[in-house]
Coordinates of C-alpha atoms and ligand atoms in Angstrom, one line a residue:
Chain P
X877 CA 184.7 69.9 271.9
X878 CA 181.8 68.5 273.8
X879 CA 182.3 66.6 277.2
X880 CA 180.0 64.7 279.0
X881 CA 181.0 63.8 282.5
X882 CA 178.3 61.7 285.1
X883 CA 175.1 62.5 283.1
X884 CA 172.1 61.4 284.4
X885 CA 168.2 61.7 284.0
X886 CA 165.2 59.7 285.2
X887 CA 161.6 60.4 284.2
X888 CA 158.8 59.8 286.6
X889 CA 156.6 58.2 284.8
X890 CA 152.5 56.6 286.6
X891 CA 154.1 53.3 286.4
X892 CA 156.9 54.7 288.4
X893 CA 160.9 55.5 287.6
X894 CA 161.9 55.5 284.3
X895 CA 166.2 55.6 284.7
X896 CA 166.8 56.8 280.7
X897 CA 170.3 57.4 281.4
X898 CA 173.0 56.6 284.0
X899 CA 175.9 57.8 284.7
X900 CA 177.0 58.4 281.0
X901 CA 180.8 59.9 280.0
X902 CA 181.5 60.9 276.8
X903 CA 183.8 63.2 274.7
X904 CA 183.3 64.5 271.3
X905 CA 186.4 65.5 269.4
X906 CA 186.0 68.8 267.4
X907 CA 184.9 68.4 263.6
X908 CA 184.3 64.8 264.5
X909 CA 181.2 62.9 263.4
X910 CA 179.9 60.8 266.1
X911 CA 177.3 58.4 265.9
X912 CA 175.1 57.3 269.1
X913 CA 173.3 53.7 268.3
X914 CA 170.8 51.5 270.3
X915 CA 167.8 50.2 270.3
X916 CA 164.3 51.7 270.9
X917 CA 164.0 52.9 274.1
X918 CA 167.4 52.9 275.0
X919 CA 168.0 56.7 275.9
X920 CA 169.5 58.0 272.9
X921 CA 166.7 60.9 271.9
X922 CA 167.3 61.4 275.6
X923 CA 171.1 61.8 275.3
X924 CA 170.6 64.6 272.8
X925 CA 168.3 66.1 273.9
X926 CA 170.5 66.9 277.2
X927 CA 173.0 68.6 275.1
X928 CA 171.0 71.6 274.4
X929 CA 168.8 70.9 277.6
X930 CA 165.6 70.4 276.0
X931 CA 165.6 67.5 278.8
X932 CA 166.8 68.8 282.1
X933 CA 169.5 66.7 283.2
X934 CA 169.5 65.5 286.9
X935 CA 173.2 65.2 287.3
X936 CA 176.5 65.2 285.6
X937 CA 178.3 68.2 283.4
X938 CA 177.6 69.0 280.0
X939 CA 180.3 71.3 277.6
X940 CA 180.3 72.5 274.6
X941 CA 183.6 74.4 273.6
X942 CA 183.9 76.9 276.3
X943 CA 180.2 76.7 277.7
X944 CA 179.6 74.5 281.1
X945 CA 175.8 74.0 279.2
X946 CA 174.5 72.6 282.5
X947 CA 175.3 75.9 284.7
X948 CA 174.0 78.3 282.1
X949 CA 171.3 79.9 283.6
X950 CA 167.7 81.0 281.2
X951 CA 169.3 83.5 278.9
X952 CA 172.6 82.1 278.8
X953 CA 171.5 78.8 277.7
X954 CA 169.1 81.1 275.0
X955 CA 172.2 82.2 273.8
X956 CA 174.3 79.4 273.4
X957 CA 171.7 77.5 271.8
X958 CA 171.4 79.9 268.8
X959 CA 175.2 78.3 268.3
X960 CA 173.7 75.0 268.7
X961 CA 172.0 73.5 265.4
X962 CA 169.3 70.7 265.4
X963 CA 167.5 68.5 263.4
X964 CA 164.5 66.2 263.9
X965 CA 163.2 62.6 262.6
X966 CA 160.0 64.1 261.1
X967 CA 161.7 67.6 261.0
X968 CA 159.7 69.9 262.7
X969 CA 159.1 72.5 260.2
X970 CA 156.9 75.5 260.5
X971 CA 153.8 75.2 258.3
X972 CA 152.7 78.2 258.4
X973 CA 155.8 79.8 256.8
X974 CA 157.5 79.5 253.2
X975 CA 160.5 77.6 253.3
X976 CA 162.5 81.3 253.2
X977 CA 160.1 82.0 256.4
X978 CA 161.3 78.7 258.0
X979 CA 165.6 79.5 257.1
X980 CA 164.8 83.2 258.2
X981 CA 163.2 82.4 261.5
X982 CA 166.8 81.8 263.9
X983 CA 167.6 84.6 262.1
X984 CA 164.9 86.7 263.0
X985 CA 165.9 85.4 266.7
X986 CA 169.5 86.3 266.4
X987 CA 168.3 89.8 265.5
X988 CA 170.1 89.9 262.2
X989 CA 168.3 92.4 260.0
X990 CA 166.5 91.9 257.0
X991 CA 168.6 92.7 254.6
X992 CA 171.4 90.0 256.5
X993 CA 168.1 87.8 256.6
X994 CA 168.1 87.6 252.9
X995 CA 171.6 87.1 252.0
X996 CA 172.4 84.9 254.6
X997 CA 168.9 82.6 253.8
X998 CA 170.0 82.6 249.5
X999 CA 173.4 81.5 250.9
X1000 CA 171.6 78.6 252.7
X1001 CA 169.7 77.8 250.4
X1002 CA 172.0 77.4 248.1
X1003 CA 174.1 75.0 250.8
X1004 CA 171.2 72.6 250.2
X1005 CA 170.4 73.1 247.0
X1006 CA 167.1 74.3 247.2
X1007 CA 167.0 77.7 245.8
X1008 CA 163.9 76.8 243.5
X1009 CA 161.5 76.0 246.6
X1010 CA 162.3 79.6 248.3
X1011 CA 158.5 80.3 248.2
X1012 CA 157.3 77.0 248.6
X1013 CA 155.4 75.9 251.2
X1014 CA 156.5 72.6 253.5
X1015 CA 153.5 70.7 252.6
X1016 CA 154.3 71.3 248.7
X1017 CA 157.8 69.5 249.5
X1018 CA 159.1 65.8 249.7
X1019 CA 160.6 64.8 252.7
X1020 CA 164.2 64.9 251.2
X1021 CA 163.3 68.2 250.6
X1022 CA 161.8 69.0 253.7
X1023 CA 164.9 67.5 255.6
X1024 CA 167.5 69.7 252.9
X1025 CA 165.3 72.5 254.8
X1026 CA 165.6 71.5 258.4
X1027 CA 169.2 71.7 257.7
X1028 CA 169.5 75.0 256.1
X1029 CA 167.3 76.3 259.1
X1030 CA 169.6 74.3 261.4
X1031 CA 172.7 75.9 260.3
X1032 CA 172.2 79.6 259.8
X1033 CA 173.2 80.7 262.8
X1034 CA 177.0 79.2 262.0
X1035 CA 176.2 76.9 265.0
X1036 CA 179.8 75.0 266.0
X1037 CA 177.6 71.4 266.8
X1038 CA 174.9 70.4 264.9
X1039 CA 172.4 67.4 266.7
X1040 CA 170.5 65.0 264.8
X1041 CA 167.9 62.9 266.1
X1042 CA 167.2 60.3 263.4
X1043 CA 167.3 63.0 261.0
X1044 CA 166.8 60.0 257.9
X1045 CA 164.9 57.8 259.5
X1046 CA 161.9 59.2 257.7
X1047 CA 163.5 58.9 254.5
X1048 CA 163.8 56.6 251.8
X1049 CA 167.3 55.0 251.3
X1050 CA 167.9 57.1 248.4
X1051 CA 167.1 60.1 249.4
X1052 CA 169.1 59.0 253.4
X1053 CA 172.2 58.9 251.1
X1054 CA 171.5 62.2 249.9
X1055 CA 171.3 64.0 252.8
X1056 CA 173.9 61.7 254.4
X1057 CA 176.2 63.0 251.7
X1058 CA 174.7 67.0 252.5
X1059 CA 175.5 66.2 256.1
X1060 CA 179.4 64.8 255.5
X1061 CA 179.8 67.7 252.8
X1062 CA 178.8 70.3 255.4
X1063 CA 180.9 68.7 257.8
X1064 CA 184.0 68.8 255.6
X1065 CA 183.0 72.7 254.6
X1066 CA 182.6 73.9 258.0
X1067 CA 184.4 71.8 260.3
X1068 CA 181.0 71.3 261.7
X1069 CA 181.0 68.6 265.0
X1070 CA 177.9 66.5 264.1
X1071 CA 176.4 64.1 266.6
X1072 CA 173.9 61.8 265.3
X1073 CA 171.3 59.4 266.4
X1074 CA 170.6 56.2 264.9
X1075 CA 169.5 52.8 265.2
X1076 CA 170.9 52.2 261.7
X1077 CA 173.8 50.7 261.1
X1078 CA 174.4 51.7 257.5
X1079 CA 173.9 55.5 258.3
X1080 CA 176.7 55.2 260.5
X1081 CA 179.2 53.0 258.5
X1082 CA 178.7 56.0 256.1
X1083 CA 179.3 58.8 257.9
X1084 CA 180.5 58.6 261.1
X1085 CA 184.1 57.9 262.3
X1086 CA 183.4 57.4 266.3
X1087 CA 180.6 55.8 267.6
X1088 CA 178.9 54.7 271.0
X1089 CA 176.4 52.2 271.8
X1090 CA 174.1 52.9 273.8
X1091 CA 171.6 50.0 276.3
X1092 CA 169.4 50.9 279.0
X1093 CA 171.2 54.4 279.4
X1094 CA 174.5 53.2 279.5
X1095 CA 177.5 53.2 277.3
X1096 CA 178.2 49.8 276.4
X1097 CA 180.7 50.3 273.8
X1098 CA 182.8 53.2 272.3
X1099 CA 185.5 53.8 269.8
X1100 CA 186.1 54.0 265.9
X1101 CA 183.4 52.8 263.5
X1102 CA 185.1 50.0 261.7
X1103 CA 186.4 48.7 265.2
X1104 CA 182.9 48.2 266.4
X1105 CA 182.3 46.5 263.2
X1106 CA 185.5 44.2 263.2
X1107 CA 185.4 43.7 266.3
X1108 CA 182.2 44.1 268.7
X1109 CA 182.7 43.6 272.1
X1110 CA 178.8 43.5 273.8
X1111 CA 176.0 41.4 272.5
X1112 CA 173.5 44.4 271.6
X1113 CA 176.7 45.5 269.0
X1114 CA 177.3 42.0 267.7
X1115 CA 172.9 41.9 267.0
X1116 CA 173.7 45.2 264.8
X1117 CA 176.7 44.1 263.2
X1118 CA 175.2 40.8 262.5
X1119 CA 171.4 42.6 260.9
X1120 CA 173.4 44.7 259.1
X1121 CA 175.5 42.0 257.5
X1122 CA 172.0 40.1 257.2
X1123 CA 170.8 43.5 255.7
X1124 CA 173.8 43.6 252.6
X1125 CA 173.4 40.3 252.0
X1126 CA 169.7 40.9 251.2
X1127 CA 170.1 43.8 249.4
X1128 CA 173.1 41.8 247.1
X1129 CA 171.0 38.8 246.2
X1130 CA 168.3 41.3 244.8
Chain U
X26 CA 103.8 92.4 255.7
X27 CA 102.9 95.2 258.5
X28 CA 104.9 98.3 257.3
X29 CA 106.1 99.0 260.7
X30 CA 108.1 95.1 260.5
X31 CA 111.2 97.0 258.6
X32 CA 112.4 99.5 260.9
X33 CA 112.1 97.4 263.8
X34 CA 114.1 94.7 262.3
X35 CA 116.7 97.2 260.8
X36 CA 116.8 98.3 264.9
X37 CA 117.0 95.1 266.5
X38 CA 119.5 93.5 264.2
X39 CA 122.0 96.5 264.5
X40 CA 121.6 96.2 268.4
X41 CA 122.5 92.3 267.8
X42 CA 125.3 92.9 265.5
X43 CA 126.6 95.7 268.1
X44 CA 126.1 93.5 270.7
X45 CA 128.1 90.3 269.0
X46 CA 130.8 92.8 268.1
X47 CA 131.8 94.0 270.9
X48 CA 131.2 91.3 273.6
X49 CA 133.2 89.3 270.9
X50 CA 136.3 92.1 271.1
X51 CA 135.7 91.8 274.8
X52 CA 135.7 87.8 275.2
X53 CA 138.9 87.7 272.9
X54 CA 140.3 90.9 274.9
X55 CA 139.8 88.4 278.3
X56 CA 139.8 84.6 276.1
X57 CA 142.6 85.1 274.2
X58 CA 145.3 85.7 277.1
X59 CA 143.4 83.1 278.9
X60 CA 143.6 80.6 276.5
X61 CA 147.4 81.0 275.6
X62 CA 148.0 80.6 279.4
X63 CA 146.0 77.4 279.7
X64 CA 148.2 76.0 276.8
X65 CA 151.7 76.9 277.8
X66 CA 151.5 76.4 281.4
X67 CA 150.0 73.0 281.2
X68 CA 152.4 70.0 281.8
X69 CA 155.6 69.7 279.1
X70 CA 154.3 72.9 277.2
X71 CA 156.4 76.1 276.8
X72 CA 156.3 77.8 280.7
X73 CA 155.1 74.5 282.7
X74 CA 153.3 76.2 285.6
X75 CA 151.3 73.5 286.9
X76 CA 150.2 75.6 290.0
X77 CA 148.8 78.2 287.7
X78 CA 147.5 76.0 285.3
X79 CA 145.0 74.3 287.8
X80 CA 143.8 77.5 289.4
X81 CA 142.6 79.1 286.0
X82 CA 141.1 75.5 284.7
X83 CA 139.2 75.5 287.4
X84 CA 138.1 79.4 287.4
X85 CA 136.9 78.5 283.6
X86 CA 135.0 75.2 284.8
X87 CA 133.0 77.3 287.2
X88 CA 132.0 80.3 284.9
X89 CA 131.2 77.8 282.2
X90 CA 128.9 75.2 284.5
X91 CA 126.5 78.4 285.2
X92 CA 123.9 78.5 283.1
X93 CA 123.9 82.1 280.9
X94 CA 120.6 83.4 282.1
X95 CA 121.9 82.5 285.5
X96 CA 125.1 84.4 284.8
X97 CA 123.5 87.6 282.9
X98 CA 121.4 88.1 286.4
X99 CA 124.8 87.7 288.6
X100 CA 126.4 89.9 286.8
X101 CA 124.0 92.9 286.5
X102 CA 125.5 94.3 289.4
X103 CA 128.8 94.8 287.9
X104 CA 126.8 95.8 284.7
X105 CA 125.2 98.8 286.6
X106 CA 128.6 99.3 287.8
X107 CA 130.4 99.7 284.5
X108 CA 128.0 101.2 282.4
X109 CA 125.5 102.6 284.6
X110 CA 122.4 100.6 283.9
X111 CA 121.3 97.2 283.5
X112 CA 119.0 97.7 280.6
X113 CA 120.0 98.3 277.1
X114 CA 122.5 96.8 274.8
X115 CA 126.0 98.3 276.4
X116 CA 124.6 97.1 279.5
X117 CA 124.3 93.5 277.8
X118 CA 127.7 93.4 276.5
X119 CA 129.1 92.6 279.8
X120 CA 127.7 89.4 280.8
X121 CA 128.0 88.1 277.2
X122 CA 131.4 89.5 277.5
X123 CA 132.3 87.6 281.0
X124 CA 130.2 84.6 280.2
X125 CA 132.1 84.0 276.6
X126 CA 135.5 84.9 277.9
X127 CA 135.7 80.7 278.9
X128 CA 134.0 78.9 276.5
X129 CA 136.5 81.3 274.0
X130 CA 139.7 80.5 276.7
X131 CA 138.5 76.2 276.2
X132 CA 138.1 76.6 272.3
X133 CA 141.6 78.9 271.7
X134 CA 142.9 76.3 274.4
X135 CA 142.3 73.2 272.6
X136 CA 143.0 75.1 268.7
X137 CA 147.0 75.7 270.0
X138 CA 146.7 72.3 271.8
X139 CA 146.7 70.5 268.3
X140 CA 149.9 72.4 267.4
X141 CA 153.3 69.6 267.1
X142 CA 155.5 70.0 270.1
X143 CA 158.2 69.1 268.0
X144 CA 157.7 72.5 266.1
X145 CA 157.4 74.8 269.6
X146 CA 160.9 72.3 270.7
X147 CA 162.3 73.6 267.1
X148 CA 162.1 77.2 267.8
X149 CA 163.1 77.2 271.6
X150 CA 166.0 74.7 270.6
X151 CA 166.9 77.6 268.1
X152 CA 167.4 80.3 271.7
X153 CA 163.0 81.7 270.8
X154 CA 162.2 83.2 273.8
X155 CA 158.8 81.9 275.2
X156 CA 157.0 85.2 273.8
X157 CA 158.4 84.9 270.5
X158 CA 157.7 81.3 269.9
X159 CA 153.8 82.1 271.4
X160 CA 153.6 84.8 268.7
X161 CA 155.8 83.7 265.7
X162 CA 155.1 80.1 266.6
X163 CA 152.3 78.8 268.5
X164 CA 149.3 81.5 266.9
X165 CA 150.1 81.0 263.3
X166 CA 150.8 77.5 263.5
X167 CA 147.0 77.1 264.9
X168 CA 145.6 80.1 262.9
X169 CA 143.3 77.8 260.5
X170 CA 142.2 75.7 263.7
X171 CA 141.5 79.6 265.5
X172 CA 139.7 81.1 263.0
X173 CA 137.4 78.4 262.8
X174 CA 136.7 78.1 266.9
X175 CA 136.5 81.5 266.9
X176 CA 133.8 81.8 264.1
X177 CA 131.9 79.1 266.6
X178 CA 132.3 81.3 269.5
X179 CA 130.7 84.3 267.7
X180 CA 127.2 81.9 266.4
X181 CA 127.2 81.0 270.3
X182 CA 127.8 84.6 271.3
X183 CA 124.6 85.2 268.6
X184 CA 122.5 82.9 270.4
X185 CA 123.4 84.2 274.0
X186 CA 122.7 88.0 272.9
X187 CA 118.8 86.0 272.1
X188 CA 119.0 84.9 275.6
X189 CA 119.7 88.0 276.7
X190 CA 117.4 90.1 275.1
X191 CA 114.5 88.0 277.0
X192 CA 116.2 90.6 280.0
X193 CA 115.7 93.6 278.5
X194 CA 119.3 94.0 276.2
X195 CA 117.3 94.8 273.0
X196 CA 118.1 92.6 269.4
X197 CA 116.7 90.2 268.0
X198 CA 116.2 88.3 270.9
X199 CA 114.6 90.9 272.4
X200 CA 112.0 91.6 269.4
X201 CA 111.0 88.2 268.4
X202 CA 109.9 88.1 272.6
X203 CA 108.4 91.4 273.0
X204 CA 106.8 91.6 269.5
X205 CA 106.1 87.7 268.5
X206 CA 105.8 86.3 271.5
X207 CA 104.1 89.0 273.9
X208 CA 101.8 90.7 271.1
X209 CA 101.4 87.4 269.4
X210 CA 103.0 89.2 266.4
X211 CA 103.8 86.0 263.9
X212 CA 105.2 88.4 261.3
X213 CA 107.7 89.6 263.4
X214 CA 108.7 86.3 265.2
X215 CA 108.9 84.9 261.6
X216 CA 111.3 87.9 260.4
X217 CA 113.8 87.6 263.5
X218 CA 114.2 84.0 263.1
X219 CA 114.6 84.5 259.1
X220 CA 117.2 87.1 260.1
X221 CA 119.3 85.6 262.6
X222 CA 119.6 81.9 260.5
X223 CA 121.1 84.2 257.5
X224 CA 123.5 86.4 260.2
X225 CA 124.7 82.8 261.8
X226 CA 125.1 81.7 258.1
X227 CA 127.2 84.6 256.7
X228 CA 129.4 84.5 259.9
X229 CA 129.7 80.7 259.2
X230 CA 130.7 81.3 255.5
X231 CA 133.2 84.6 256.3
X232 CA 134.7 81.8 259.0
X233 CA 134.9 79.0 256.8
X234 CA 136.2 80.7 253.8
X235 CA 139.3 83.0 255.6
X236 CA 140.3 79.2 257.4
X237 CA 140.0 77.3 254.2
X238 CA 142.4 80.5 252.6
X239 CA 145.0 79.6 255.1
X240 CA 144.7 75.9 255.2
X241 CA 145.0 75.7 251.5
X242 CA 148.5 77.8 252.0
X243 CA 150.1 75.9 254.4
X244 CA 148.4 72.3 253.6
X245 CA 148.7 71.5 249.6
X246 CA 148.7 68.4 249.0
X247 CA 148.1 67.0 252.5
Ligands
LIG388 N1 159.2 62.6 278.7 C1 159.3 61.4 279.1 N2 158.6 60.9 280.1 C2 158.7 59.7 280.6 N3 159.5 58.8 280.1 C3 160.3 59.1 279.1 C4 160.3 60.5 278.5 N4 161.1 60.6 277.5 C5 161.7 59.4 277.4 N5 161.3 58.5 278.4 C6 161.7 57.1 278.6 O1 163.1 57.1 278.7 C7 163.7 56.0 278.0 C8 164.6 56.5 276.9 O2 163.8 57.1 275.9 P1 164.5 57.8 274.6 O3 163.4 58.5 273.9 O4 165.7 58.5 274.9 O5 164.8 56.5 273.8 P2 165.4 56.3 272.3 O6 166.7 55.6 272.4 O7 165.5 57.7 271.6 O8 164.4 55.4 271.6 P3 163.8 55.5 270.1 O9 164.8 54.8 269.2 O10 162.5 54.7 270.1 O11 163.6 56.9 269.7 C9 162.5 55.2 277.5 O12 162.2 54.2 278.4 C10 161.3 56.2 277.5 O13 160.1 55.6 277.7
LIG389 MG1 164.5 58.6 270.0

């Protein structure tokens, strides 16, 4: 489903070359969830962010399904990203428009008309159970809430991938779970591919089923989920594995 | 009160109103474009255009470091060029036109500036083109923030049509010199003054109260 091949990108930064990733192969199995973890700074937003070339790769090959993403040229890569859904750490939402104005607006960009609008943002809607809020506007919603919308938004053009840049990390645990379970539900539904972002262990113990760790823009470490946590194989994975352990212990001696 | 004080002042302060009016039109006509372009050319923004970006920042700098009674008398060439005189309020409009058109560009400039990348990366990450995500993005996003910069462009764009009535463009400005000042008319130097503080206040008011609508939409609880 998606294939990366030799991707690399370096920002220039006043302090000189930044190298945020190097020389990264990866392949994403269709309908899977894959999980990208590592620490701050490690080139993960970066990563993403490639895939629907909101960064500008320097090198390497990008593909999603049948598109070569990196050879698309302006209104291609327009195009394809309509099929491509995504959603943010402090989810971007428009302020200025009612939660129906926010689900409508890809919409509005496919070129759907309004009637389609309407029936296809009540169907949405109703995929995150948020129907109530239709007229509400961002700032009257929680963050769950706002999230539940990010996803709605990120979804209504039937996109085949959906990317998530730390889409819970702005959330309480409770309501992480909730979207978590949104997010695996979805998947299931749709046979949505979902690549997520995450420097949280727990998020991907409970949804993803492949994962790679990412340090200093390289791969360190790839495969299932419960390998990487029987077995971890670099010393960044064995630090996560072991906080995490550190983490349930906590949370069990409450 | 002399009886001759109320038609003057009804004169003046429709020639001041006409004055703001259109040279505001006009400096949104030429700021508004401007301003957009400073935004989404600059470094990281929707068209990154660094080339073009510097050449217009600069154009700006220059017409806003002239002083405005230097910049009425430079441009009353092109005023007896356009409208065919350099006297009169028409006449006026186009160096409070020209010399607003910046400080507008500068004030729209920094209003979208405040807008969340993460919201214009949202709607181009959806396939927006650049146009749409300027006009279905970008604007109402900063709409409270414009209304408000704008309402501060038209008080300034009041106290310039002053200025330029001390050259002949009629108003307010022009009274309170050729009536207070010249005939040593207190009565009518009083009146202008009176007038103008309550026109700067109602535009203040209309500007405040249309931002604080839309704020109170879009930020509830914030
Ligand atoms: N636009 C940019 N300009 C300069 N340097 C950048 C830019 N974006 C990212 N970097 C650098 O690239 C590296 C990777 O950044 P990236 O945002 O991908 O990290 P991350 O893994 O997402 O971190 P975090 O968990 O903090 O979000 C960092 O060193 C960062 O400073
Ligand atoms: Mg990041």
């Amino acid at each position: 489903m998606i294939t990366i091949t030799g991707l690399s990108k370096s920002f220039q930064t006043p302090y000189g070359k930044v190298d945020a990733l190097k020389n990264i192969n990866l392949e994403i199995k269709q309908g899977d969830i894959f999980g990208v973890i590592g620490f701050s700074g490690a080139g993960k937003s970066t990563l993403i962010r490639c895939l629907n070339r909101l960064e500008e790769p320097d090198s390497g090959i990008i593909r999603i399904g049948e598109h070569e993403i990196t050879s698309l040229n302006k209104s291609q890569l327009r195009e394809v990203r309509k099929r491509i859904g995504m959603i943010f750490q402090h989810f971007n939402l428009f302020d200025s428009k009612t939660v129906f104005g926010n689900v409508a607006f890809p919409l509005e960009v496919a070129g759907l008309s309004k009637r389609q609008i309407k029936n296809r943002v009540e169907q949405l809607l109703e995929l995150v159970e948020l129907t109530d809020k239709t007229n509400a506007y961002p700032a009257q919603l929680s963050g769950g809430q706002k999230q539940r919308v990010g996803i709605a938004r990120a979804l209504a053009n039937n996109p085949e991938v959906l990317l998530s840049d730390e889409a819970t990390s702005a959330l309480d645990p409770k309501t992480t779970y909730a979207i978590l379970e949104l997010l695996r539900n979805i998947n299931r539904k749709l046979n949505l591919t979902i690549v997520l972002i995450t420097h949280e262990m727990d998020v991907l113990r409970r949804i993803c089923n492949n994962v790679a760790v990412i340090e200093d823009g390289e791969i360190t470490e790839m495969g299932p989920v419960q390998e990487l946590f029987l077995n971890p194989r670099t010393d960044t994975t064995r630090l996560f594995v072991q906080s995490d352990q550190d983490l349930q212990l906590n949370n069990y001696s409450i | 009160m002399a009886d001759d004080l109320l038609p003057l002042l009804i004169v003046a302060l429709s020639e001041t109103v006409y004055m703001v009016l259109l040279s505001t039109i006009m400096a949104l006509a030429l700021g508004l474009p401007l301003g957009i372009t400073l935004v989404v050319t600059s470094k990281g923004h929707i068209s990154e255009f660094s080339g073009l970006n510097n050449v217009l920042g600069t154009v700006v700098n220059i017409f806003r470091s002239f002083p405005f009674i230097i910049l009425i008398v430079v441009l009353l060439p092109l005023s007896r060029f356009l409208v065919g005189t350099t006297l009169g309020s028409t006449a006026a409009v186009v160096p409070l036109a020209i010399g607003s058109a910046p400080f507008l560009a500068r004030i729209i400039e920094n209003s979208l500036k405040e807008v969340d990348k993460g919201k214009i990366e949202a709607a181009l990450a959806m396939g927006a083109k650049s146009i749409t995500t300027i006009w279905k993005v970008l604007i109402p996003e900063a709409l409270p923030s414009l209304v408000r910069g704008i309402t501060l462009a038209v008080i300034t764009i009041t106290g310039f049509t002053a200025t330029a009535g001390a050259i002949g463009a009629g108003g307010l400005g022009s009274l309170a010199i050729r009536f207070g000042y010249m005939r040593y008319r207190d009565d009518v130097l009083f009146a202008t003054v009176i007038v103008l503080v309550i026109m700067v206040q109602l535009v203040q008011w209309g500007g405040n109260f249309i931002a604080h609508r839309l704020e109170s939409k879009h930020h509830i609880g914030m």
